[in-house]
PDB file of C-alpha atoms in Angstrom:
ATOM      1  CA  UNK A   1      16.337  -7.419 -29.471  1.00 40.00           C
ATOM      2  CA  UNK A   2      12.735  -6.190 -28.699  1.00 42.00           C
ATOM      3  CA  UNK A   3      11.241  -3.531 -31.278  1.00 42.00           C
ATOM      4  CA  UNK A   4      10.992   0.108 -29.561  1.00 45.00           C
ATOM      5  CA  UNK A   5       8.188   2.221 -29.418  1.00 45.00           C
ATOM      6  CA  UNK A   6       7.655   4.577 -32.658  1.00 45.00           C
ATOM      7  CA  UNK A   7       8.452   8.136 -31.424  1.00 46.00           C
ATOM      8  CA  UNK A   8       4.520   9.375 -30.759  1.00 48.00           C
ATOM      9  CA  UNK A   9       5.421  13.130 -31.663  1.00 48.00           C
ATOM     10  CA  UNK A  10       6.350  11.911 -35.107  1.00 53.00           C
ATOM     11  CA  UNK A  11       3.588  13.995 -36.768  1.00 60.00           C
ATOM     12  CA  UNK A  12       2.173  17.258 -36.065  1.00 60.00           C
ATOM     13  CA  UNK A  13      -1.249  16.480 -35.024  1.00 63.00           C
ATOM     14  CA  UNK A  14      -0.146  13.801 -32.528  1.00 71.00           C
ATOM     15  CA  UNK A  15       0.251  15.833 -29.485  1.00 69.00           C
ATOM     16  CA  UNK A  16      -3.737  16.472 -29.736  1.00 69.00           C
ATOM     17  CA  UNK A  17      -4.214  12.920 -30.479  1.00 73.00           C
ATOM     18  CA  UNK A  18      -2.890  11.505 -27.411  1.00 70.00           C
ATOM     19  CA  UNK A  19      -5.831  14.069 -26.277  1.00 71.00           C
ATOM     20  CA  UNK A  20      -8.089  12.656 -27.362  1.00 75.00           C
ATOM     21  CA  UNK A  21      -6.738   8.918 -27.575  1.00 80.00           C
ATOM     22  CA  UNK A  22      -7.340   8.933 -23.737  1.00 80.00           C
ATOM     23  CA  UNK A  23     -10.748  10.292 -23.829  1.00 82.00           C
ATOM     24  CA  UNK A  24     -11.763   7.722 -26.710  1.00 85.00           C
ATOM     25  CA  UNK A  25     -10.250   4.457 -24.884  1.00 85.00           C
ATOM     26  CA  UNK A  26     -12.242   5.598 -21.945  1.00 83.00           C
ATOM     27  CA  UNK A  27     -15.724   5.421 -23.648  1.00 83.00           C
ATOM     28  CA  UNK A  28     -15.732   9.455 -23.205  1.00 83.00           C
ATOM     29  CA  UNK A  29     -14.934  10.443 -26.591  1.00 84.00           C
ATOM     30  CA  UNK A  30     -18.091  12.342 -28.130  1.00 86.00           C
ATOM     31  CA  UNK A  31     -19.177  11.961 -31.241  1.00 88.00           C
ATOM     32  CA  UNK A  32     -17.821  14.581 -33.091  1.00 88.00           C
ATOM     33  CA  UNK A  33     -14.584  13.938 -31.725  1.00 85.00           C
ATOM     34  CA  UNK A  34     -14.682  10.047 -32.335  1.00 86.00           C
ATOM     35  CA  UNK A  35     -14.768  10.967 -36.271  1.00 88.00           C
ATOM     36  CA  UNK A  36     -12.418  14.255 -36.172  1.00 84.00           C
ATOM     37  CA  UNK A  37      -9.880  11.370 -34.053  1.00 85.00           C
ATOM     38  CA  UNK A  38     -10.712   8.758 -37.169  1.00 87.00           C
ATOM     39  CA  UNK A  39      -9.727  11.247 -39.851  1.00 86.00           C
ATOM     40  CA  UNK A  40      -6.664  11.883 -38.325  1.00 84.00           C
ATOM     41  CA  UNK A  41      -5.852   8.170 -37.778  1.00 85.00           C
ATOM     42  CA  UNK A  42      -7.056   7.430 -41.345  1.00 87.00           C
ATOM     43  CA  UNK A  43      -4.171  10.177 -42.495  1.00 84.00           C
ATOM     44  CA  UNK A  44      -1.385   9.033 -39.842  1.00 84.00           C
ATOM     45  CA  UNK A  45      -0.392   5.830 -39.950  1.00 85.00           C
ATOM     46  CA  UNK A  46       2.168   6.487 -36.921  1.00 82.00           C
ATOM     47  CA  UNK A  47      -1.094   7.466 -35.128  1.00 84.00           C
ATOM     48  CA  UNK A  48      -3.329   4.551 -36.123  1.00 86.00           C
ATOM     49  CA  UNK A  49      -0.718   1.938 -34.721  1.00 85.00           C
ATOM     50  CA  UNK A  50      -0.636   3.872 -31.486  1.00 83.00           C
ATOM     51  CA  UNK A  51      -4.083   3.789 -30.995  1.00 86.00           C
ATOM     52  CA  UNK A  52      -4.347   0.147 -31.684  1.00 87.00           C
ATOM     53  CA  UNK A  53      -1.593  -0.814 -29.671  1.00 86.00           C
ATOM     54  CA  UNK A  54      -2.963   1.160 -26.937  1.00 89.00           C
ATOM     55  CA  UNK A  55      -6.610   0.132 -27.448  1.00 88.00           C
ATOM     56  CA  UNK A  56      -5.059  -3.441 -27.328  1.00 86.00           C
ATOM     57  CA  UNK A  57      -2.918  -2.771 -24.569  1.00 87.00           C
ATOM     58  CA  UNK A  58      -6.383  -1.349 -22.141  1.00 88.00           C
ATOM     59  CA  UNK A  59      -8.234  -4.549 -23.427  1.00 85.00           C
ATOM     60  CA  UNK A  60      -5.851  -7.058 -22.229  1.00 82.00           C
ATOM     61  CA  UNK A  61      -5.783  -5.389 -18.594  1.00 85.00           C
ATOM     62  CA  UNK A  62      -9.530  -5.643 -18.822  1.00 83.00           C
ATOM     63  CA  UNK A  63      -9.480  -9.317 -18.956  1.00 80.00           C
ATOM     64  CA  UNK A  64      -6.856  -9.890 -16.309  1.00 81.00           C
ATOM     65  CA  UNK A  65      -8.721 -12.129 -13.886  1.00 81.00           C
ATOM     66  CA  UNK A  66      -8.367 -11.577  -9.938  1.00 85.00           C
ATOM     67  CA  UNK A  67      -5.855 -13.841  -8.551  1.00 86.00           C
ATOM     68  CA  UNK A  68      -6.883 -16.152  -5.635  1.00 92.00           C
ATOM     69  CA  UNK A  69      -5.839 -15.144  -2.401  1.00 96.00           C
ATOM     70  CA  UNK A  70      -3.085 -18.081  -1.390  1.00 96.00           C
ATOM     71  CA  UNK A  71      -4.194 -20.097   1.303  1.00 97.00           C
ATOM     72  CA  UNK A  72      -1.748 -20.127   3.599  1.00 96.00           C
ATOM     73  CA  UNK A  73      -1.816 -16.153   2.968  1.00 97.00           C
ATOM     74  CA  UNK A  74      -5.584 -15.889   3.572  1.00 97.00           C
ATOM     75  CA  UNK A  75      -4.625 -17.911   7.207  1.00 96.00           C
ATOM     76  CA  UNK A  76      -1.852 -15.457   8.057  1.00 96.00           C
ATOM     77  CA  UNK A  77      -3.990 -12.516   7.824  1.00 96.00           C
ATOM     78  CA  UNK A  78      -7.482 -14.291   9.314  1.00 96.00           C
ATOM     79  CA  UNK A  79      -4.709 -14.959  12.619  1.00 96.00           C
ATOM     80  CA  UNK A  80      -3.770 -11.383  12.917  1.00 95.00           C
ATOM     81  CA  UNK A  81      -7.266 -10.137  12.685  1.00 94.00           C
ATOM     82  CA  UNK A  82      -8.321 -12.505  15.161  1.00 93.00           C
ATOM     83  CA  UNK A  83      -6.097 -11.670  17.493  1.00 92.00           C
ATOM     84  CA  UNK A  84      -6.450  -8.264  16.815  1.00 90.00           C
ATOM     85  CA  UNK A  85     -10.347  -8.880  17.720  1.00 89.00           C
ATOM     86  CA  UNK A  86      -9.832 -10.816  20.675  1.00 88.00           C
ATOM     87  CA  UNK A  87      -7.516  -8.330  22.195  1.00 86.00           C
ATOM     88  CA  UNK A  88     -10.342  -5.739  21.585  1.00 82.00           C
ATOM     89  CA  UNK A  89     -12.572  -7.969  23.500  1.00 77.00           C
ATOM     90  CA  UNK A  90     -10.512  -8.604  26.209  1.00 77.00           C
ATOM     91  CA  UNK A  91     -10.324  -4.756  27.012  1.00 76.00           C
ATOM     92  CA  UNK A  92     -13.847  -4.538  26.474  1.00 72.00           C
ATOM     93  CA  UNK A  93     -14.010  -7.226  29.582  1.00 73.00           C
ATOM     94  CA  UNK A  94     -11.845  -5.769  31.692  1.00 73.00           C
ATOM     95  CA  UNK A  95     -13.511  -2.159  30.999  1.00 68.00           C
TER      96      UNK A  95
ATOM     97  CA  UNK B   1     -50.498 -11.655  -1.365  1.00 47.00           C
ATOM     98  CA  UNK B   2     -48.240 -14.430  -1.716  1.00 48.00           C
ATOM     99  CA  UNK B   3     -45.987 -12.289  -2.944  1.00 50.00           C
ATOM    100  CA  UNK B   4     -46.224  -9.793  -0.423  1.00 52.00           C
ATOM    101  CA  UNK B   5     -45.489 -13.056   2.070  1.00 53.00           C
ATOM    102  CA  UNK B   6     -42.733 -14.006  -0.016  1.00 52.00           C
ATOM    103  CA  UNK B   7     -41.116 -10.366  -0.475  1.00 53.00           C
ATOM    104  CA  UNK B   8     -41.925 -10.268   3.839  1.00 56.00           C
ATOM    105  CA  UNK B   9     -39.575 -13.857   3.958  1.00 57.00           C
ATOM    106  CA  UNK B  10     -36.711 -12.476   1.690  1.00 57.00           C
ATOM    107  CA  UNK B  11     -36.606  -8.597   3.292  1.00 60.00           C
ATOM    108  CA  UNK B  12     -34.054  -9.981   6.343  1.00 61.00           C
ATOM    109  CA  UNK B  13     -31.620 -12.138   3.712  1.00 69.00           C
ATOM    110  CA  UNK B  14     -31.227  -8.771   1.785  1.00 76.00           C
ATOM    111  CA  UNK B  15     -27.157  -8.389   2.044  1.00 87.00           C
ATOM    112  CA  UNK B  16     -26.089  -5.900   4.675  1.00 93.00           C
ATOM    113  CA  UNK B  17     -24.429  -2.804   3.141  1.00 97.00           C
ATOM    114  CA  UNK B  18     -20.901  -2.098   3.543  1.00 97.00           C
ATOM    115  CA  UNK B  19     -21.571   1.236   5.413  1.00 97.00           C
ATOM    116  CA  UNK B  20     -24.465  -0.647   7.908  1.00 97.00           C
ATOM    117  CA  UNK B  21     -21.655  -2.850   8.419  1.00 97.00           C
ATOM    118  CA  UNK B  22     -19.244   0.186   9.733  1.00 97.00           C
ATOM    119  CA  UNK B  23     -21.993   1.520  11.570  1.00 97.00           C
ATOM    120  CA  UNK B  24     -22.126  -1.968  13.645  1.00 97.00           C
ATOM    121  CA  UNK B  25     -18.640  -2.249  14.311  1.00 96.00           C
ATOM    122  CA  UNK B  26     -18.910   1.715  15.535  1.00 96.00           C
ATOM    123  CA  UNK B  27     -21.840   0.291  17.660  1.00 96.00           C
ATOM    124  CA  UNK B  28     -19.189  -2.325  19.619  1.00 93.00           C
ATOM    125  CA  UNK B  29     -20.588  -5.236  17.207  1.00 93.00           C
ATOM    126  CA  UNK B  30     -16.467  -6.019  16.091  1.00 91.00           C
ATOM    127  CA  UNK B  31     -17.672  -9.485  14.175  1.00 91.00           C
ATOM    128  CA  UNK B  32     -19.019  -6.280  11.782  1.00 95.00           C
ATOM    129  CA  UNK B  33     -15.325  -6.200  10.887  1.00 96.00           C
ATOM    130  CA  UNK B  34     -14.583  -9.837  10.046  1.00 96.00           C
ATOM    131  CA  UNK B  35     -17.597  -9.420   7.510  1.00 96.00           C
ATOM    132  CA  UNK B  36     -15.853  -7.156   5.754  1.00 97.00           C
ATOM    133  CA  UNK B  37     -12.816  -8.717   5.945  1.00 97.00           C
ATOM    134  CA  UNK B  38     -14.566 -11.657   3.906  1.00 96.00           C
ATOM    135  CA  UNK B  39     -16.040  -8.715   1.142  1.00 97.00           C
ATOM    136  CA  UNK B  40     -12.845  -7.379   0.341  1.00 97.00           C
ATOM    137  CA  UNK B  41      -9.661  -9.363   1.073  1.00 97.00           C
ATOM    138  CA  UNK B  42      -9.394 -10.568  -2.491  1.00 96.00           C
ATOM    139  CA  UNK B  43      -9.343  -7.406  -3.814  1.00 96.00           C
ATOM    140  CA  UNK B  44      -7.332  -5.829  -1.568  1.00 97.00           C
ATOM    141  CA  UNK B  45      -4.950  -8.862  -2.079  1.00 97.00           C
ATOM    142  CA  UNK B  46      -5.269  -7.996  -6.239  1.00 96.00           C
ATOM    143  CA  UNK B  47      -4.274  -4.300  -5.402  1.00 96.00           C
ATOM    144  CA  UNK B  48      -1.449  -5.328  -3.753  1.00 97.00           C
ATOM    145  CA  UNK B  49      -0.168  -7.792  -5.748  1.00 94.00           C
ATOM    146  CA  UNK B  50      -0.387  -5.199  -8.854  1.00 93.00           C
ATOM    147  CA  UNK B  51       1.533  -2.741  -6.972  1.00 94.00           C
ATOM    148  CA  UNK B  52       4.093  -4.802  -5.499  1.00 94.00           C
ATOM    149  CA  UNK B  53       4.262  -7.772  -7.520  1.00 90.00           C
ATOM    150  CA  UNK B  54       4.616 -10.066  -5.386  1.00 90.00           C
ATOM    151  CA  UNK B  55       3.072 -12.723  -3.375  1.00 93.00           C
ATOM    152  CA  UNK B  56       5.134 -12.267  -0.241  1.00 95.00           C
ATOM    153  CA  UNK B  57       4.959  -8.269  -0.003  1.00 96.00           C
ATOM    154  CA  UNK B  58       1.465  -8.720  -1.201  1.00 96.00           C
ATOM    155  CA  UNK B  59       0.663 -10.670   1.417  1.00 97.00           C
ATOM    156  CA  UNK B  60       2.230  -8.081   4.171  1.00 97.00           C
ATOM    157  CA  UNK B  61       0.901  -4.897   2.793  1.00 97.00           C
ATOM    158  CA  UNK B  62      -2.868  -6.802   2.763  1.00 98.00           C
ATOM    159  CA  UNK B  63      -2.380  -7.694   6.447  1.00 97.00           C
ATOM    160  CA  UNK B  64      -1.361  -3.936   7.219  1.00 97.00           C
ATOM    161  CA  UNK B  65      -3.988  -2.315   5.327  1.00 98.00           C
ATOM    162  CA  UNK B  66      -6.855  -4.049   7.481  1.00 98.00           C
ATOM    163  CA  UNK B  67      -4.700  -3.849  10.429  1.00 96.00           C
ATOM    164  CA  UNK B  68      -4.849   0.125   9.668  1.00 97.00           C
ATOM    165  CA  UNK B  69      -8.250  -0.276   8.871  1.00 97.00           C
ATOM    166  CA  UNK B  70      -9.056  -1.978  12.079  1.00 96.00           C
ATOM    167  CA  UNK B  71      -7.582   0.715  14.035  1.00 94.00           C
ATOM    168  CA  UNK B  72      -9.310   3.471  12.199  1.00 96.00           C
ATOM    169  CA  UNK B  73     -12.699   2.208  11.469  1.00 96.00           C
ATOM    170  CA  UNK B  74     -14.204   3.705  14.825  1.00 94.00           C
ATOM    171  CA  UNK B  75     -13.327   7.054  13.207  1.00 95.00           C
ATOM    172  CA  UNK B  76     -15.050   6.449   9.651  1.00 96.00           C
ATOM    173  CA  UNK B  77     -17.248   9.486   9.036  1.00 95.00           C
ATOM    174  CA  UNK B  78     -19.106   8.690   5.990  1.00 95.00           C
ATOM    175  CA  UNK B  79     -17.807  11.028   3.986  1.00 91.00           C
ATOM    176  CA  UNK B  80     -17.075   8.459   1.767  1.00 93.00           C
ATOM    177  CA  UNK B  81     -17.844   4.844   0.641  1.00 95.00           C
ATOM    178  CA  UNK B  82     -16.363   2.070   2.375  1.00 97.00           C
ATOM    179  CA  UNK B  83     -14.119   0.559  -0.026  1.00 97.00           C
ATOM    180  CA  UNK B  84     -12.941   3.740  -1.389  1.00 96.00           C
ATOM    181  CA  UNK B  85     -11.780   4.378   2.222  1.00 97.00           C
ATOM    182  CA  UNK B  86     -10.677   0.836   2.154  1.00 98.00           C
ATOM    183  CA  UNK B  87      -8.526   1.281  -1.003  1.00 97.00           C
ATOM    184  CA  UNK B  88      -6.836   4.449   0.153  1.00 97.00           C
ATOM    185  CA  UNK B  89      -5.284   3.037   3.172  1.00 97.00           C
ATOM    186  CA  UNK B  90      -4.275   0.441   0.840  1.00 98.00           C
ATOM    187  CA  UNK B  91      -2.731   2.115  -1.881  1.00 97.00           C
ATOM    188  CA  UNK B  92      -0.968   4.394   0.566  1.00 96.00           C
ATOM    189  CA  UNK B  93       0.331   1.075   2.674  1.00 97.00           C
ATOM    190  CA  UNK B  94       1.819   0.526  -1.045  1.00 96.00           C
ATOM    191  CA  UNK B  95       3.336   3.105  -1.883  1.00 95.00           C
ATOM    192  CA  UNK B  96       4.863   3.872   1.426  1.00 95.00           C
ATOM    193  CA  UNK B  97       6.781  -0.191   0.637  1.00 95.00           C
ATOM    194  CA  UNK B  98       7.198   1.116  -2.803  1.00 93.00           C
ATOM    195  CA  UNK B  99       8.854   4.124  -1.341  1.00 89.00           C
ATOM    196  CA  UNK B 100      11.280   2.458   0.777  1.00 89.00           C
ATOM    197  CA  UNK B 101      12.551  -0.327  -1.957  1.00 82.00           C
ATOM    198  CA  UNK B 102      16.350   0.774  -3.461  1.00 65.00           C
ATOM    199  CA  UNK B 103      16.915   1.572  -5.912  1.00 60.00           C
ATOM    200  CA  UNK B 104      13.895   2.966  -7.905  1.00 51.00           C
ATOM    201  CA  UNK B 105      13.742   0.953 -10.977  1.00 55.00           C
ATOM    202  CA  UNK B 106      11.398   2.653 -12.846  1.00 57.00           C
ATOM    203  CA  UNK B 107      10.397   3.884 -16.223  1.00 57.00           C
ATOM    204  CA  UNK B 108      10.207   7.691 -16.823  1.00 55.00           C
ATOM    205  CA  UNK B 109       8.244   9.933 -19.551  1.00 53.00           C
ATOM    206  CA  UNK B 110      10.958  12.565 -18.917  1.00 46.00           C
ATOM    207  CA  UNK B 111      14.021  10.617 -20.107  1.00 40.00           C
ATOM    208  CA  UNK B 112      13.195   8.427 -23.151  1.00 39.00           C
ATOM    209  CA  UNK B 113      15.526   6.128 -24.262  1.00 37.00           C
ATOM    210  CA  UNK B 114      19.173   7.010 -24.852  1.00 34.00           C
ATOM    211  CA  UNK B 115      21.769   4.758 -24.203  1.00 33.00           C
ATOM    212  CA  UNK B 116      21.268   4.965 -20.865  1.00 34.00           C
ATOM    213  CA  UNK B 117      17.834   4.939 -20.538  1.00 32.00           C
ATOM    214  CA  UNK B 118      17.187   2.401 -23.174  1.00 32.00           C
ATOM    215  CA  UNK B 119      15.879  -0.713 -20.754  1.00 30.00           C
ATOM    216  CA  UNK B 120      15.393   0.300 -17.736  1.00 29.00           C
ATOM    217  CA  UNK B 121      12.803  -2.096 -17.398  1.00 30.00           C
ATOM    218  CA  UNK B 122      13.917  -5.628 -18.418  1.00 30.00           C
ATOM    219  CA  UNK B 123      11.785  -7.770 -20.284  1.00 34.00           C
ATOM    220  CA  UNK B 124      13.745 -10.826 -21.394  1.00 37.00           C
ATOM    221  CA  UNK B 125      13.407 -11.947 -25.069  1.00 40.00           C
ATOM    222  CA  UNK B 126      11.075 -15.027 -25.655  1.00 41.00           C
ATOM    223  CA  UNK B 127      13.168 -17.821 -27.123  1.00 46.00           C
ATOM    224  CA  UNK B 128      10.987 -17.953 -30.025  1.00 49.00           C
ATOM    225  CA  UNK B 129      10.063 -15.366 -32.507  1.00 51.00           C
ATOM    226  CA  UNK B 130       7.951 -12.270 -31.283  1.00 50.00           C
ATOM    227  CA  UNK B 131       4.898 -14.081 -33.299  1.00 53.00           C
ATOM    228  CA  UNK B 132       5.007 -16.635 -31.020  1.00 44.00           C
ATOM    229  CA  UNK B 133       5.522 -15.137 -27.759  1.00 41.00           C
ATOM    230  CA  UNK B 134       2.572 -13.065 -28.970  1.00 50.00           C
ATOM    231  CA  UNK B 135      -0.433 -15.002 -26.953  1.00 61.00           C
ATOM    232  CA  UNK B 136      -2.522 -14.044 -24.658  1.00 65.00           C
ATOM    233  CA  UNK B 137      -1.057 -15.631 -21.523  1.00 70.00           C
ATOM    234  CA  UNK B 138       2.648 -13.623 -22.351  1.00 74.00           C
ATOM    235  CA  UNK B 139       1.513 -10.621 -22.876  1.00 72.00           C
ATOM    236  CA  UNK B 140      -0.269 -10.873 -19.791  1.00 73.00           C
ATOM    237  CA  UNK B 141       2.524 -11.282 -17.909  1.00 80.00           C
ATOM    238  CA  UNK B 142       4.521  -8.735 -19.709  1.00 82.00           C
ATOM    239  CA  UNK B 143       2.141  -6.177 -18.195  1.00 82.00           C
ATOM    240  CA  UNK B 144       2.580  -6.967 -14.865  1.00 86.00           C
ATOM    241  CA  UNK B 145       6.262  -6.673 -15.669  1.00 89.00           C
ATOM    242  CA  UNK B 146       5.801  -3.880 -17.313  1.00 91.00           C
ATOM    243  CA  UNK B 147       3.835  -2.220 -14.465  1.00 92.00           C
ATOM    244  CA  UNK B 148       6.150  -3.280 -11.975  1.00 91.00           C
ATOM    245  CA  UNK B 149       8.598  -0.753 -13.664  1.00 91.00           C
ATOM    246  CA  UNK B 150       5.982   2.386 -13.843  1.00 94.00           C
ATOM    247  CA  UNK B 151       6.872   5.132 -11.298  1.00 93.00           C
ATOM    248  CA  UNK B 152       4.434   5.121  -8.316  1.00 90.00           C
ATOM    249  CA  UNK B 153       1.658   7.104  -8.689  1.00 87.00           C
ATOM    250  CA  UNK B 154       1.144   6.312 -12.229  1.00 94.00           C
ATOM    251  CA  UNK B 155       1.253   2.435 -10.927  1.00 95.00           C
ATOM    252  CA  UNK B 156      -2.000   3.277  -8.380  1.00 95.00           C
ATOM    253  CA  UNK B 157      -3.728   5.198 -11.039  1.00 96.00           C
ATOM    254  CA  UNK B 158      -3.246   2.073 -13.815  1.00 95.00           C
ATOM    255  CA  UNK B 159      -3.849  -1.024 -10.886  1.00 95.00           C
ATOM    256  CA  UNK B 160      -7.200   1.312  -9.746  1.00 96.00           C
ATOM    257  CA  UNK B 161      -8.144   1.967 -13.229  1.00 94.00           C
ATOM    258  CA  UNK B 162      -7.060  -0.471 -15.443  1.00 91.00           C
ATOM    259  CA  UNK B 163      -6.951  -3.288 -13.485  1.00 90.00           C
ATOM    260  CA  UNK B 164      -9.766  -3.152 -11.104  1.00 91.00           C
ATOM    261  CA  UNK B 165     -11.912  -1.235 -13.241  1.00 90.00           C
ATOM    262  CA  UNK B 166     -12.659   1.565 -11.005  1.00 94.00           C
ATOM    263  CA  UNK B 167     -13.929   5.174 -12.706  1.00 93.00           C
ATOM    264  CA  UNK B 168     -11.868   8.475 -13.135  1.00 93.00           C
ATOM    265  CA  UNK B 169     -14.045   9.289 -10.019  1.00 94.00           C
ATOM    266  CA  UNK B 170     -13.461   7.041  -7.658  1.00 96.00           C
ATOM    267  CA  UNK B 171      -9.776   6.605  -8.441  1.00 96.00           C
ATOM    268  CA  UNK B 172      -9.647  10.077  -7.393  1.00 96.00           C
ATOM    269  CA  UNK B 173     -11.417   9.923  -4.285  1.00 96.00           C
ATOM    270  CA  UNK B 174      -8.976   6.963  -3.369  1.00 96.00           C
ATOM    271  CA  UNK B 175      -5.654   8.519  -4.400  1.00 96.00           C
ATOM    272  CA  UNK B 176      -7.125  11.982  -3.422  1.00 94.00           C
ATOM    273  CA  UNK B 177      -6.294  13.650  -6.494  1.00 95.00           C
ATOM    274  CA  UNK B 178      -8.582  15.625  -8.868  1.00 96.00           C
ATOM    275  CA  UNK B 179     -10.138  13.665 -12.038  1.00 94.00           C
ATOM    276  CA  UNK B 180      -8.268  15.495 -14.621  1.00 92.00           C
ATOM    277  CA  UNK B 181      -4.937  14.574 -12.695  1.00 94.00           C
ATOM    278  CA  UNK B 182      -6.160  10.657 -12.861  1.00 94.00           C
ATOM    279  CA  UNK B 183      -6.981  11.230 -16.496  1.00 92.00           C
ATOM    280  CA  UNK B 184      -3.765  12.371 -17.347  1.00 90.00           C
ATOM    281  CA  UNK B 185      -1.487  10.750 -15.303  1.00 93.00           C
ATOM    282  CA  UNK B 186      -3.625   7.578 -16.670  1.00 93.00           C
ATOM    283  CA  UNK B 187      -2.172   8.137 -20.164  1.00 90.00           C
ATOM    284  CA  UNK B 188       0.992   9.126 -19.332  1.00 90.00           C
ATOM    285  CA  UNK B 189       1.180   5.500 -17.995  1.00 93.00           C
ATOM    286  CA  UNK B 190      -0.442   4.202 -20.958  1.00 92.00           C
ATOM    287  CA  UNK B 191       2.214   5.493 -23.134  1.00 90.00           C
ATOM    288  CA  UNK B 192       4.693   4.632 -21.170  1.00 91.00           C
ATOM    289  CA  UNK B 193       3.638   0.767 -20.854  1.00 92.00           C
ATOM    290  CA  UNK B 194       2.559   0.884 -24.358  1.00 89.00           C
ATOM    291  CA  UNK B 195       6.593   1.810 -25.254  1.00 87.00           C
ATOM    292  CA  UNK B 196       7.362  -0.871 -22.954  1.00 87.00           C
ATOM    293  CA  UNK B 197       5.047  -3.544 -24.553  1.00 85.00           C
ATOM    294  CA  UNK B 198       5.510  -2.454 -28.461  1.00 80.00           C
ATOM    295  CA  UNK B 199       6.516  -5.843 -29.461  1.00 78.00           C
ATOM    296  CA  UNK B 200       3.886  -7.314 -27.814  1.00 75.00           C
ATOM    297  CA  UNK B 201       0.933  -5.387 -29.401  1.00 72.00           C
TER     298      UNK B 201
END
C-alpha cells in the first residue's frame, strides 16, 4: 500500500497557500509574500510538507533530460517529409 | 581592422532564424522546411512522448504535426514565433489522439479518493521498501506515470511548462489560453500529481 496524499484543506490558511505556493515555485513570489508564505509554513506543518513535496516534485521535472529521437523513428518521419517535398516539387515541374 | 575582417568572415555563418527560415519556404525555397525539421524534431518528439507516453504514438503524432505543419506553413503570418506555432499544432495533434483513446483513465481534482476513486491511476508498489524505491531514476518514472493519468489540458500545460520549460506566456500562446488560466490549471496539476506521487516525495 502506497501512502495518500494529506488532505491540503486540513488547515484554514491553506486554501491561500496553494495561492501563493504556485506563485513561489514559479520564481514569482515577491518578497513580502515569500516571508508572509514562510510564517505560515513555519506554523503548519501540513503546509510545510506540501510545499516541499511540491517544490521537490517541480525540481525533478526540471531535470528530466530530452529523450533521443529513436532511429528508426527519426527515418520514418525524414521518409514522409521527403516524399511530402518531392511531391511538392513535382507539381512545381509540371506547373 | 582585423577584427572588422574577422567579424566581415563570420557575418554569413550567423545561424538563420527560425522565422527567415519560414519566409524562404513562403519564397518556394521548400529545403527551408527540412531545416527546420532538423531544429525541432527532438522536441517535438519530447512533447509527444510526454503526452502520449509512448514511443509508437509518439512517433505518429510527431510525423502528423510536421505533416500539418508542412501543409500550413505557406499560410504562417507572423503573428507569432515559429515554434510556438510549431507546438500548437502539436499539442492539438495530441490531444485530438488523447481524445479518441477509451476509456479516459484519468485523475480528477473534482472526485478525490473514495472507494471508487481511490487509484485511478496505478502505480505498482516497488518490491522493496518506499526508502528504497525512493531514487532518482523511480521517481522519474513515476511522473511520467503519473502524468500519463492527468486529464488533458492539465497534461499540455505540465509537458509545456514543467517539462520543456516554457513560461506562463508562451504556454499560453501555444494552448491559446490566457496566463492566469495556465497558472492555475498548472497547480491544479501539481496537486494532483503531487497526491499521486506522495510516497515518492
Amino acid at each position: 500500500m502506497r501512502e495518500r496524499a494529506e488532505p491540503v484543506h486540513e488547515c484554514h490558511e491553506c486554501a491561500e497557500l496553494l495561492e501563493w505556493a504556485a506563485a513561489y515555485l514559479d520564481g514569482e513570489a515577491s518578497a513580502e509574500l515569500r516571508s508572509e508564505l514562510m510564517v505560515h509554513v513555519h506554523d503548519c506543518a501540513v503546509c510545510a510538507r506540501m510545499l516541499r513535496s511540491l517544490q521537490r516534485m517541480v525540481e525533478v521535472f526540471h531535470l528530466i533530460p530530452h529523450q533521443e529521437v529513436p532511429a528508426h523513428v527519426h527515418e520514418q518521419l525524414w521518409i514522409a517529409i521527403r516524399h511530402e517535398l518531392d511531391s511538392v516539387r513535382d507539381e512545381d515541374e509540371e506547373a | 581592422m582585423a577584427e572588422k575582417r574577422s567579424l566581415q568572415v563570420a557575418v554569413p555563418a550567423l545561424p538563420v532564424s527560425d522565422l527567415e527560415l519560414v519566409r524562404r519556404f513562403q519564397a518556394g525555397k521548400t529545403e527551408a522546411f527540412e531545416e527546420l525539421v532538423r531544429r525541432y524534431e527532438r522536441k517535438v518528439y519530447n512533447i509527444a512522448y510526454r503526452m502520449l507516453g509512448n514511443e509508437q504514438d509518439a512517433s505518429e503524432a510527431m510525423q502528423d504535426a510536421f505533416m500539418r505543419a508542412f501543409r500550413f506553413l505557406s499560410r504562417f503570418q507572423f503573428k507569432s514565433s515559429f515554434f510556438t506555432w510549431l507546438y500548437r499544432i502539436t499539442t492539438n495533434v495530441c490531444l485530438t489522439r488523447l481524445r479518441k483513446r477509451k476509456p479516459p483513465e484519468t485523475l480528477s481534482l473534482d472526485e478525490p479518493g473514495g472507494e471508487s476513486g481511490d487509484v485511478v491511476l496505478e502505480i505498482p508498489d516497488g518490491k522493496g521498501s518506499p526508502e528504497e524505491v525512493f531514487r532518482q531514476k523511480a521517481l522519474r518514472e513515476r511522473l511520467q506515470a503519473a502524468v500519463d493519468g492527468l486529464p488533458e489540458e492539465y497534461r499540455a500545460v505540465v509537458v509545456l511548462r514543467d517539462l520543456e520549460g516554457l513560461s506562463n506566456e508562451e504556454a499560453s500562446k501555444v494552448l491559446k489560453v490566457s496566463v492566469p488560466a495556465v497558472k492555475s490549471r498548472l497547480h491544479r496539476a501539481r496537486l494532483l500529481l503531487r497526491e499521486e506521487l506522495a510516497a515518492y516525495l
